[in-house]
PDB file of C-alpha atoms and ligand atoms in Angstrom:
ATOM      1  CA  UNK A   1      80.511 120.390 102.243  1.00 96.00           C
ATOM      2  CA  UNK A   2      81.372 117.122 103.988  1.00 98.00           C
ATOM      3  CA  UNK A   3      79.801 115.974 107.107  1.00 98.00           C
ATOM      4  CA  UNK A   4      81.959 113.462 109.164  1.00 98.00           C
ATOM      5  CA  UNK A   5      79.820 111.903 111.768  1.00 98.00           C
ATOM      6  CA  UNK A   6      82.758 110.017 113.303  1.00 98.00           C
ATOM      7  CA  UNK A   7      81.537 107.385 115.925  1.00 98.00           C
ATOM      8  CA  UNK A   8      78.138 109.257 116.453  1.00 98.00           C
ATOM      9  CA  UNK A   9      74.562 108.196 115.616  1.00 98.00           C
ATOM     10  CA  UNK A  10      72.868 104.821 115.739  1.00 98.00           C
ATOM     11  CA  UNK A  11      71.561 103.338 112.467  1.00 98.00           C
ATOM     12  CA  UNK A  12      68.099 104.715 113.290  1.00 98.00           C
ATOM     13  CA  UNK A  13      69.354 108.160 114.109  1.00 98.00           C
ATOM     14  CA  UNK A  14      71.497 108.258 111.037  1.00 98.00           C
ATOM     15  CA  UNK A  15      68.594 107.083 108.937  1.00 98.00           C
ATOM     16  CA  UNK A  16      66.175 109.748 110.469  1.00 98.00           C
ATOM     17  CA  UNK A  17      68.827 112.526 109.771  1.00 97.00           C
ATOM     18  CA  UNK A  18      69.209 111.538 106.130  1.00 97.00           C
ATOM     19  CA  UNK A  19      65.458 111.210 105.571  1.00 97.00           C
ATOM     20  CA  UNK A  20      65.014 114.768 107.214  1.00 95.00           C
ATOM     21  CA  UNK A  21      67.603 116.337 105.076  1.00 94.00           C
ATOM     22  CA  UNK A  22      66.420 114.963 101.845  1.00 93.00           C
ATOM     23  CA  UNK A  23      62.808 116.147 102.780  1.00 93.00           C
ATOM     24  CA  UNK A  24      64.052 119.735 103.809  1.00 91.00           C
ATOM     25  CA  UNK A  25      66.083 120.083 100.794  1.00 88.00           C
ATOM     26  CA  UNK A  26      63.388 119.143  98.402  1.00 82.00           C
ATOM     27  CA  UNK A  27      64.085 120.194  94.811  1.00 76.00           C
ATOM     28  CA  UNK A  28      66.523 122.880  95.979  1.00 78.00           C
ATOM     29  CA  UNK A  29      69.628 123.464  93.984  1.00 78.00           C
ATOM     30  CA  UNK A  30      72.548 123.862  96.417  1.00 78.00           C
ATOM     31  CA  UNK A  31      75.537 125.966  95.738  1.00 77.00           C
ATOM     32  CA  UNK A  32      77.685 123.143  97.198  1.00 83.00           C
ATOM     33  CA  UNK A  33      77.969 119.372  96.811  1.00 93.00           C
ATOM     34  CA  UNK A  34      76.866 117.712 100.194  1.00 96.00           C
ATOM     35  CA  UNK A  35      78.551 114.481 101.189  1.00 97.00           C
ATOM     36  CA  UNK A  36      77.584 112.661 104.393  1.00 98.00           C
ATOM     37  CA  UNK A  37      80.014 110.350 106.136  1.00 98.00           C
ATOM     38  CA  UNK A  38      78.071 108.171 108.705  1.00 98.00           C
ATOM     39  CA  UNK A  39      79.691 105.240 110.432  1.00 98.00           C
ATOM     40  CA  UNK A  40      80.402 102.218 108.310  1.00 98.00           C
ATOM     41  CA  UNK A  41      77.416 100.397 110.060  1.00 98.00           C
ATOM     42  CA  UNK A  42      75.052 103.020 108.883  1.00 98.00           C
ATOM     43  CA  UNK A  43      76.293 103.542 105.297  1.00 98.00           C
ATOM     44  CA  UNK A  44      73.838 101.173 103.657  1.00 98.00           C
ATOM     45  CA  UNK A  45      70.662 102.621 105.611  1.00 98.00           C
ATOM     46  CA  UNK A  46      71.606 106.339 104.968  1.00 98.00           C
ATOM     47  CA  UNK A  47      72.495 105.385 101.303  1.00 98.00           C
ATOM     48  CA  UNK A  48      68.936 104.080 100.886  1.00 98.00           C
ATOM     49  CA  UNK A  49      67.534 107.264 102.090  1.00 98.00           C
ATOM     50  CA  UNK A  50      69.648 109.415  99.841  1.00 97.00           C
ATOM     51  CA  UNK A  51      68.744 107.530  96.624  1.00 95.00           C
ATOM     52  CA  UNK A  52      67.234 110.261  94.251  1.00 92.00           C
ATOM     53  CA  UNK A  53      68.538 113.058  96.126  1.00 93.00           C
ATOM     54  CA  UNK A  54      71.567 115.095  95.315  1.00 91.00           C
ATOM     55  CA  UNK A  55      73.499 114.387  98.585  1.00 95.00           C
ATOM     56  CA  UNK A  56      76.223 111.930  98.381  1.00 97.00           C
ATOM     57  CA  UNK A  57      77.481 109.295 100.770  1.00 98.00           C
ATOM     58  CA  UNK A  58      81.117 108.797 101.990  1.00 98.00           C
ATOM     59  CA  UNK A  59      82.799 106.426 104.278  1.00 98.00           C
ATOM     60  CA  UNK A  60      85.168 107.461 107.149  1.00 98.00           C
ATOM     61  CA  UNK A  61      88.073 105.156 106.458  1.00 98.00           C
ATOM     62  CA  UNK A  62      88.943 102.070 104.186  1.00 98.00           C
ATOM     63  CA  UNK A  63      91.382  99.169 104.865  1.00 98.00           C
ATOM     64  CA  UNK A  64      93.808  97.999 102.073  1.00 97.00           C
ATOM     65  CA  UNK A  65      93.097  94.933  99.953  1.00 94.00           C
ATOM     66  CA  UNK A  66      89.929  93.583  98.382  1.00 93.00           C
ATOM     67  CA  UNK A  67      89.023  90.533 100.582  1.00 94.00           C
ATOM     68  CA  UNK A  68      90.973  88.068 102.694  1.00 95.00           C
ATOM     69  CA  UNK A  69      91.567  86.961 106.282  1.00 97.00           C
ATOM     70  CA  UNK A  70      91.618  90.501 107.760  1.00 96.00           C
ATOM     71  CA  UNK A  71      89.515  90.262 110.821  1.00 97.00           C
ATOM     72  CA  UNK A  72      87.363  93.538 111.404  1.00 96.00           C
ATOM     73  CA  UNK A  73      88.686  95.283 108.233  1.00 97.00           C
ATOM     74  CA  UNK A  74      86.386  96.891 105.634  1.00 98.00           C
ATOM     75  CA  UNK A  75      87.736  97.192 102.103  1.00 98.00           C
ATOM     76  CA  UNK A  76      86.876 100.006  99.648  1.00 98.00           C
ATOM     77  CA  UNK A  77      85.038  97.473  97.557  1.00 98.00           C
ATOM     78  CA  UNK A  78      82.797  96.737 100.449  1.00 98.00           C
ATOM     79  CA  UNK A  79      82.156 100.371 101.264  1.00 98.00           C
ATOM     80  CA  UNK A  80      81.252 101.038  97.524  1.00 98.00           C
ATOM     81  CA  UNK A  81      78.788  98.202  97.564  1.00 97.00           C
ATOM     82  CA  UNK A  82      77.219  99.823 100.714  1.00 98.00           C
ATOM     83  CA  UNK A  83      76.665 102.929  98.593  1.00 98.00           C
ATOM     84  CA  UNK A  84      79.611 104.988  99.400  1.00 98.00           C
ATOM     85  CA  UNK A  85      81.178 106.909  96.504  1.00 98.00           C
ATOM     86  CA  UNK A  86      83.672 108.910  98.643  1.00 98.00           C
ATOM     87  CA  UNK A  87      86.102 108.017 101.552  1.00 98.00           C
ATOM     88  CA  UNK A  88      87.942 110.096 103.997  1.00 98.00           C
ATOM     89  CA  UNK A  89      91.535 109.063 104.342  1.00 98.00           C
ATOM     90  CA  UNK A  90      94.176 110.282 106.779  1.00 98.00           C
ATOM     91  CA  UNK A  91      91.861 112.013 109.309  1.00 98.00           C
ATOM     92  CA  UNK A  92      93.935 113.072 112.296  1.00 98.00           C
ATOM     93  CA  UNK A  93      92.031 110.992 114.575  1.00 98.00           C
ATOM     94  CA  UNK A  94      93.131 107.856 112.239  1.00 98.00           C
ATOM     95  CA  UNK A  95      96.693 109.070 112.283  1.00 98.00           C
ATOM     96  CA  UNK A  96      96.645 109.762 116.019  1.00 96.00           C
ATOM     97  CA  UNK A  97      94.843 106.747 117.360  1.00 97.00           C
ATOM     98  CA  UNK A  98      95.011 104.123 114.729  1.00 97.00           C
ATOM     99  CA  UNK A  99      98.627 104.547 113.627  1.00 96.00           C
ATOM    100  CA  UNK A 100      97.777 105.703 110.104  1.00 98.00           C
ATOM    101  CA  UNK A 101     101.243 106.881 108.665  1.00 98.00           C
ATOM    102  CA  UNK A 102     101.824 109.232 105.901  1.00 98.00           C
ATOM    103  CA  UNK A 103     102.739 106.224 103.532  1.00 98.00           C
ATOM    104  CA  UNK A 104      99.640 104.306 104.583  1.00 98.00           C
ATOM    105  CA  UNK A 105      97.387 107.238 103.884  1.00 98.00           C
ATOM    106  CA  UNK A 106      99.040 107.552 100.547  1.00 98.00           C
ATOM    107  CA  UNK A 107      98.403 103.910  99.900  1.00 98.00           C
ATOM    108  CA  UNK A 108      94.743 104.271 101.086  1.00 98.00           C
ATOM    109  CA  UNK A 109      94.376 107.197  98.414  1.00 98.00           C
ATOM    110  CA  UNK A 110      95.622 104.680  95.680  1.00 98.00           C
ATOM    111  CA  UNK A 111      93.219 101.822  97.220  1.00 98.00           C
ATOM    112  CA  UNK A 112      90.163 104.261  97.238  1.00 98.00           C
ATOM    113  CA  UNK A 113      90.736 104.768  93.605  1.00 98.00           C
ATOM    114  CA  UNK A 114      91.097 101.102  92.686  1.00 97.00           C
ATOM    115  CA  UNK A 115      87.888 100.716  94.449  1.00 98.00           C
ATOM    116  CA  UNK A 116      85.967 103.301  92.641  1.00 98.00           C
ATOM    117  CA  UNK A 117      85.715 105.520  95.663  1.00 98.00           C
ATOM    118  CA  UNK A 118      86.967 109.136  95.432  1.00 98.00           C
ATOM    119  CA  UNK A 119      89.336 109.859  98.350  1.00 98.00           C
ATOM    120  CA  UNK A 120      89.015 112.857 100.651  1.00 98.00           C
ATOM    121  CA  UNK A 121      92.639 113.176 102.096  1.00 98.00           C
ATOM    122  CA  UNK A 122      93.181 115.074 105.249  1.00 98.00           C
ATOM    123  CA  UNK A 123      96.376 116.933 106.147  1.00 98.00           C
ATOM    124  CA  UNK A 124      97.098 119.051 108.916  1.00 98.00           C
ATOM    125  CA  UNK A 125      99.719 120.068 111.747  1.00 98.00           C
ATOM    126  CA  UNK A 126      99.389 119.333 115.511  1.00 97.00           C
ATOM    127  CA  UNK A 127      99.329 121.983 118.092  1.00 97.00           C
ATOM    128  CA  UNK A 128     102.964 121.545 118.903  1.00 97.00           C
ATOM    129  CA  UNK A 129     103.956 121.845 114.993  1.00 98.00           C
ATOM    130  CA  UNK A 130     101.817 124.798 114.928  1.00 97.00           C
ATOM    131  CA  UNK A 131     103.392 126.623 117.836  1.00 97.00           C
ATOM    132  CA  UNK A 132     106.865 125.727 116.785  1.00 97.00           C
ATOM    133  CA  UNK A 133     106.651 126.936 113.171  1.00 97.00           C
ATOM    134  CA  UNK A 134     106.572 123.480 111.559  1.00 98.00           C
ATOM    135  CA  UNK A 135     103.088 123.798 109.772  1.00 98.00           C
ATOM    136  CA  UNK A 136     104.403 124.238 106.260  1.00 98.00           C
ATOM    137  CA  UNK A 137     107.038 121.474 106.642  1.00 98.00           C
ATOM    138  CA  UNK A 138     104.157 119.019 108.043  1.00 98.00           C
ATOM    139  CA  UNK A 139     101.980 119.867 105.277  1.00 98.00           C
ATOM    140  CA  UNK A 140     104.715 119.193 102.635  1.00 98.00           C
ATOM    141  CA  UNK A 141     105.592 115.877 104.074  1.00 98.00           C
ATOM    142  CA  UNK A 142     101.963 114.572 104.257  1.00 98.00           C
ATOM    143  CA  UNK A 143     101.230 115.933 100.744  1.00 98.00           C
ATOM    144  CA  UNK A 144     104.631 114.310  99.360  1.00 98.00           C
ATOM    145  CA  UNK A 145     103.599 111.027 100.692  1.00 97.00           C
ATOM    146  CA  UNK A 146     100.437 111.146  98.690  1.00 97.00           C
ATOM    147  CA  UNK A 147     102.406 112.026  95.435  1.00 97.00           C
ATOM    148  CA  UNK A 148     104.756 108.963  96.185  1.00 97.00           C
ATOM    149  CA  UNK A 149     102.062 106.425  96.777  1.00 97.00           C
ATOM    150  CA  UNK A 150      99.244 107.359  94.355  1.00 97.00           C
ATOM    151  CA  UNK A 151      99.177 107.556  90.654  1.00 97.00           C
ATOM    152  CA  UNK A 152      98.192 110.594  88.650  1.00 98.00           C
ATOM    153  CA  UNK A 153      94.791 108.809  87.876  1.00 97.00           C
ATOM    154  CA  UNK A 154      94.177 108.571  91.571  1.00 97.00           C
ATOM    155  CA  UNK A 155      95.293 111.916  92.480  1.00 98.00           C
ATOM    156  CA  UNK A 156      93.011 113.385  89.775  1.00 97.00           C
ATOM    157  CA  UNK A 157      89.883 112.105  91.904  1.00 97.00           C
ATOM    158  CA  UNK A 158      91.159 113.724  95.066  1.00 98.00           C
ATOM    159  CA  UNK A 159      89.580 116.068  97.450  1.00 98.00           C
ATOM    160  CA  UNK A 160      92.077 117.588 100.008  1.00 98.00           C
ATOM    161  CA  UNK A 161      90.874 118.767 103.401  1.00 98.00           C
ATOM    162  CA  UNK A 162      93.339 121.031 105.383  1.00 98.00           C
ATOM    163  CA  UNK A 163      92.466 120.375 109.072  1.00 98.00           C
ATOM    164  CA  UNK A 164      94.951 121.864 111.757  1.00 98.00           C
ATOM    165  CA  UNK A 165      94.690 119.138 114.275  1.00 98.00           C
ATOM    166  CA  UNK A 166      94.588 121.893 117.083  1.00 98.00           C
ATOM    167  CA  UNK A 167      91.443 123.330 115.451  1.00 98.00           C
ATOM    168  CA  UNK A 168      89.246 119.969 115.425  1.00 97.00           C
ATOM    169  CA  UNK A 169      86.634 119.765 117.982  1.00 95.00           C
ATOM    170  CA  UNK A 170      88.345 122.628 119.910  1.00 97.00           C
ATOM    171  CA  UNK A 171      86.431 125.753 118.949  1.00 95.00           C
ATOM    172  CA  UNK A 172      89.610 127.492 117.843  1.00 96.00           C
ATOM    173  CA  UNK A 173      90.038 128.304 114.317  1.00 96.00           C
ATOM    174  CA  UNK A 174      93.188 129.585 112.244  1.00 96.00           C
ATOM    175  CA  UNK A 175      93.219 132.880 110.591  1.00 97.00           C
ATOM    176  CA  UNK A 176      91.210 132.188 107.260  1.00 98.00           C
ATOM    177  CA  UNK A 177      93.941 133.878 105.134  1.00 98.00           C
ATOM    178  CA  UNK A 178      96.549 131.517 106.565  1.00 97.00           C
ATOM    179  CA  UNK A 179      94.266 128.557 105.898  1.00 98.00           C
ATOM    180  CA  UNK A 180      93.973 129.970 102.279  1.00 98.00           C
ATOM    181  CA  UNK A 181      97.685 130.248 101.988  1.00 98.00           C
ATOM    182  CA  UNK A 182      98.107 126.606 103.033  1.00 98.00           C
ATOM    183  CA  UNK A 183      95.289 125.516 100.657  1.00 98.00           C
ATOM    184  CA  UNK A 184      97.384 127.260  97.831  1.00 98.00           C
ATOM    185  CA  UNK A 185     100.459 125.429  98.927  1.00 98.00           C
ATOM    186  CA  UNK A 186      98.580 122.047  98.711  1.00 98.00           C
ATOM    187  CA  UNK A 187      97.418 122.816  95.121  1.00 97.00           C
ATOM    188  CA  UNK A 188     100.870 123.955  94.130  1.00 97.00           C
ATOM    189  CA  UNK A 189     102.391 120.711  95.273  1.00 98.00           C
ATOM    190  CA  UNK A 190      99.715 118.497  93.769  1.00 98.00           C
ATOM    191  CA  UNK A 191     100.825 120.315  90.423  1.00 97.00           C
ATOM    192  CA  UNK A 192     104.217 118.525  90.570  1.00 96.00           C
ATOM    193  CA  UNK A 193     102.449 115.253  89.599  1.00 97.00           C
ATOM    194  CA  UNK A 194      99.038 116.511  87.999  1.00 98.00           C
ATOM    195  CA  UNK A 195      99.806 119.816  86.555  1.00 97.00           C
ATOM    196  CA  UNK A 196      96.855 120.172  84.431  1.00 97.00           C
ATOM    197  CA  UNK A 197      94.349 119.155  87.095  1.00 98.00           C
ATOM    198  CA  UNK A 198      95.756 120.507  90.100  1.00 97.00           C
ATOM    199  CA  UNK A 199      93.834 123.901  89.718  1.00 96.00           C
ATOM    200  CA  UNK A 200      90.545 121.905  89.805  1.00 96.00           C
ATOM    201  CA  UNK A 201      91.349 119.715  92.886  1.00 98.00           C
ATOM    202  CA  UNK A 202      88.894 120.819  95.535  1.00 98.00           C
ATOM    203  CA  UNK A 203      90.628 122.019  98.643  1.00 98.00           C
ATOM    204  CA  UNK A 204      88.512 122.208 101.945  1.00 98.00           C
ATOM    205  CA  UNK A 205      89.162 123.634 105.266  1.00 98.00           C
ATOM    206  CA  UNK A 206      88.066 121.613 108.464  1.00 98.00           C
ATOM    207  CA  UNK A 207      88.277 122.366 112.140  1.00 98.00           C
ATOM    208  CA  UNK A 208      85.481 123.725 114.243  1.00 97.00           C
ATOM    209  CA  UNK A 209      83.516 125.015 111.343  1.00 98.00           C
ATOM    210  CA  UNK A 210      80.018 126.093 112.208  1.00 97.00           C
ATOM    211  CA  UNK A 211      77.289 128.195 110.648  1.00 95.00           C
ATOM    212  CA  UNK A 212      78.797 131.222 112.456  1.00 96.00           C
ATOM    213  CA  UNK A 213      82.115 130.974 110.792  1.00 97.00           C
ATOM    214  CA  UNK A 214      81.886 128.944 107.604  1.00 96.00           C
ATOM    215  CA  UNK A 215      81.534 132.004 105.332  1.00 94.00           C
ATOM    216  CA  UNK A 216      84.910 133.296 106.220  1.00 97.00           C
ATOM    217  CA  UNK A 217      86.528 130.227 105.105  1.00 97.00           C
ATOM    218  CA  UNK A 218      84.371 129.882 101.898  1.00 96.00           C
ATOM    219  CA  UNK A 219      85.095 133.486 100.950  1.00 96.00           C
ATOM    220  CA  UNK A 220      88.882 132.465 100.556  1.00 98.00           C
ATOM    221  CA  UNK A 221      89.888 131.930  96.792  1.00 97.00           C
ATOM    222  CA  UNK A 222      91.684 128.752  97.420  1.00 97.00           C
ATOM    223  CA  UNK A 223      89.153 127.195  99.761  1.00 98.00           C
ATOM    224  CA  UNK A 224      86.341 125.399  98.047  1.00 97.00           C
ATOM    225  CA  UNK A 225      84.436 123.929 100.911  1.00 97.00           C
ATOM    226  CA  UNK A 226      84.321 122.634 104.374  1.00 97.00           C
ATOM    227  CA  UNK A 227      84.672 119.408 106.239  1.00 98.00           C
ATOM    228  CA  UNK A 228      82.551 119.646 109.425  1.00 98.00           C
ATOM    229  CA  UNK A 229      82.574 117.363 112.365  1.00 98.00           C
ATOM    230  CA  UNK A 230      80.474 118.381 115.446  1.00 98.00           C
ATOM    231  CA  UNK A 231      78.457 120.989 113.790  1.00 97.00           C
ATOM    232  CA  UNK A 232      77.279 118.378 111.024  1.00 97.00           C
ATOM    233  CA  UNK A 233      75.356 116.276 113.663  1.00 98.00           C
ATOM    234  CA  UNK A 234      72.409 118.562 114.022  1.00 96.00           C
ATOM    235  CA  UNK A 235      69.961 118.928 111.095  1.00 94.00           C
ATOM    236  CA  UNK A 236      69.334 122.605 111.680  1.00 94.00           C
ATOM    237  CA  UNK A 237      73.072 123.620 111.738  1.00 95.00           C
ATOM    238  CA  UNK A 238      73.784 121.303 108.832  1.00 93.00           C
ATOM    239  CA  UNK A 239      71.067 122.991 106.783  1.00 91.00           C
ATOM    240  CA  UNK A 240      72.252 126.526 107.907  1.00 93.00           C
ATOM    241  CA  UNK A 241      75.926 125.688 106.947  1.00 93.00           C
ATOM    242  CA  UNK A 242      74.779 124.305 103.452  1.00 87.00           C
ATOM    243  CA  UNK A 243      72.778 127.324 102.625  1.00 78.00           C
ATOM    244  CA  UNK A 244      75.507 129.764 103.575  1.00 49.00           C
ATOM    245  CA  UNK A 245      77.702 130.672 100.682  1.00 38.00           C
ATOM    246  CA  UNK A 246      74.677 130.588  98.137  1.00 39.00           C
TER     247      UNK A 246
HETATM  248  C1  PEP B 301      86.616 116.892 111.746  1.00 82.89           C
HETATM  249  O1  PEP B 301      86.478 115.766 112.477  1.00 82.89           O
HETATM  250  O2  PEP B 301      87.256 116.590 110.483  1.00 82.89           O
HETATM  251  C2  PEP B 301      86.346 117.965 112.181  1.00 82.89           C
HETATM  252  C3  PEP B 301      86.708 119.126 111.400  1.00 82.89           C
HETATM  253  O3  PEP B 301      85.867 118.153 113.329  1.00 82.89           O
HETATM  254  P1  PEP B 301      84.974 119.433 114.059  1.00 82.89           P
HETATM  255  O4  PEP B 301      84.276 120.152 112.931  1.00 82.89           O
HETATM  256  O5  PEP B 301      84.135 119.050 115.128  1.00 82.89           O
HETATM  257  O6  PEP B 301      86.211 120.353 114.625  1.00 82.89           O
END
């Protein structure tokens, strides 16, 4: 389960959340890997709290390159140094508000791997695409860009999150069986370039997941976990979701 905190929580709030999670999890063995993705500015503080726990740290985006005259940019290497081991790429908010194209998302997957980060690539159709029956063609186009831009080595380290844009933050969720079919399609497409590894690439569902509905997605054979935004901001809800599915 991946918690995407987006532009929420101060450094202090992020640190306090991580400390509380580590305390509450104690020595428990969880059925799922947990990854917390705070803002870039809280990465270091959260990472320090997570040392020695099984909870891992991820970033929400990376920029291309290693270092240079790129005001405001944060490279994968810097994220890694701050403690991140995972990075979300191609979140629909990045695609929508920051102009991340399909090709750039593919390049970011490649760059994540170069920077020793594991990429969490998000794909998903908009509300209009969904209404007009373009879901499969959109997912196919987005996955093809990953296959075109990233090497087999990079793709082998991937997690893919299927996140219908219309489900993000809206309270609406797709039929879990349809989400499962799309997860299967994603894996099938990955097999074009990494035939032996595609069955083991985790494919997650994301979009208005909460403790009330997470189980119906985790029950699906092709869905391996969840990427959670809003519901991951509260400790109690986070812990409920982490336990469900055990
Ligand atoms: C997300 O931002 O990736 C997400 C799934 O958000 P939410 O859970 O709030 O819909």
